[in-house]
GROMACS .gro file of C-alpha atoms in nm:
model
   72
    1MET     CA    1   0.000   0.000   0.000
    2ILE     CA    2   0.285   0.240   0.085
    3MET     CA    3   0.460   0.169  -0.248
    4TRP     CA    4   0.136   0.243  -0.436
    5GLN     CA    5   0.099   0.578  -0.257
    6MET     CA    6   0.461   0.671  -0.338
    7SER     CA    7   0.424   0.579  -0.704
    8MET     CA    8   0.096   0.773  -0.722
    9LYS     CA    9   0.266   1.082  -0.577
   10ALA     CA   10   0.554   1.045  -0.823
   11THR     CA   11   0.309   1.012  -1.113
   12ILE     CA   12   0.118   1.324  -1.009
   13LEU     CA   13   0.446   1.516  -0.971
   14ILE     CA   14   0.569   1.412  -1.316
   15LEU     CA   15   0.234   1.498  -1.479
   16GLY     CA   16   0.239   1.837  -1.307
   17LEU     CA   17   0.587   1.907  -1.441
   18VAL     CA   18   0.492   1.804  -1.793
   19TRP     CA   19   0.178   2.021  -1.791
   20SER     CA   20   0.374   2.320  -1.660
   21PHE     CA   21   0.593   2.340  -1.972
   22GLN     CA   22   0.477   2.638  -2.176
   23ALA     CA   23   0.651   2.576  -2.508
   24ALA     CA   24   0.848   2.313  -2.692
   25LEU     CA   25   1.161   2.374  -2.896
   26GLY     CA   26   1.282   2.169  -3.188
   27ILE     CA   27   1.529   2.150  -3.473
   28ARG     CA   28   1.420   2.115  -3.834
   29PHE     CA   29   1.652   1.988  -4.107
   30VAL     CA   30   1.562   2.048  -4.472
   31ILE     CA   31   1.751   1.869  -4.746
   32ASP     CA   32   1.662   2.024  -5.080
   33ARG     CA   33   1.917   1.871  -5.315
   34GLU     CA   34   2.008   1.536  -5.461
   35GLU     CA   35   2.332   1.372  -5.369
   36CYS     CA   36   2.475   1.119  -5.607
   37PHE     CA   37   2.734   0.851  -5.533
   38SER     CA   38   2.886   0.640  -5.806
   39HIS     CA   39   3.129   0.350  -5.799
   40LYS     CA   40   3.271   0.152  -6.088
   41ALA     CA   41   3.239  -0.227  -6.068
   42GLU     CA   42   3.531  -0.338  -6.285
   43TYR     CA   43   3.454  -0.707  -6.315
   44GLU     CA   44   3.137  -0.902  -6.380
   45GLY     CA   45   3.020  -1.059  -6.056
   46ASP     CA   46   3.153  -0.782  -5.830
   47THR     CA   47   2.927  -0.720  -5.534
   48LEU     CA   48   2.824  -0.375  -5.415
   49HIS     CA   49   2.663  -0.319  -5.076
   50VAL     CA   50   2.442  -0.011  -5.050
   51SER     CA   51   2.259   0.134  -4.752
   52PHE     CA   52   2.051   0.449  -4.715
   53VAL     CA   53   1.818   0.609  -4.466
   54VAL     CA   54   1.477   0.759  -4.539
   55ILE     CA   55   1.324   0.993  -4.285
   56LYS     CA   56   0.956   1.065  -4.332
   57SER     CA   57   0.801   1.381  -4.199
   58ASP     CA   58   0.443   1.366  -4.076
   59SER     CA   59   0.338   1.725  -4.035
   60GLN     CA   60   0.058   1.949  -4.149
   61TRP     CA   61   0.286   2.170  -4.361
   62HIS     CA   62   0.449   1.878  -4.548
   63PHE     CA   63   0.253   1.805  -4.867
   64ASN     CA   64   0.516   1.638  -5.088
   65GLU     CA   65   0.486   1.287  -5.224
   66ASP     CA   66   0.724   1.063  -5.031
   67GLY     CA   67   0.950   0.830  -5.220
   68VAL     CA   68   1.306   0.718  -5.279
   69ASP     CA   69   1.466   0.624  -5.609
   70LEU     CA   70   1.756   0.378  -5.599
   71VAL     CA   71   1.913   0.308  -5.937
   72VAL     CA   72   2.169   0.030  -5.976
   0.00000   0.00000   0.00000
C-alpha cells in the first residue's frame, strides 16, 4: 500500500511538471538537393553493398509525395 501511494505521488508530480511546460523547442533539417554517389564495378560478378536512410516527416505543412529512387 505504501509503495502504491509513493508511485501515485511520483506520477502526479511528473504529470504536473509536464503540464507546466509552456513551449516546446525543436530542430528542423531540410535537405533540398540530390546527392549522387557512383562506384565503378570493374569485373562481372563484383558485389556492391548499399545502404541508405529515409526519414519521413508527418506534419501538417508537409505536402510532398514521399519516395526514394535507388538506381543500380
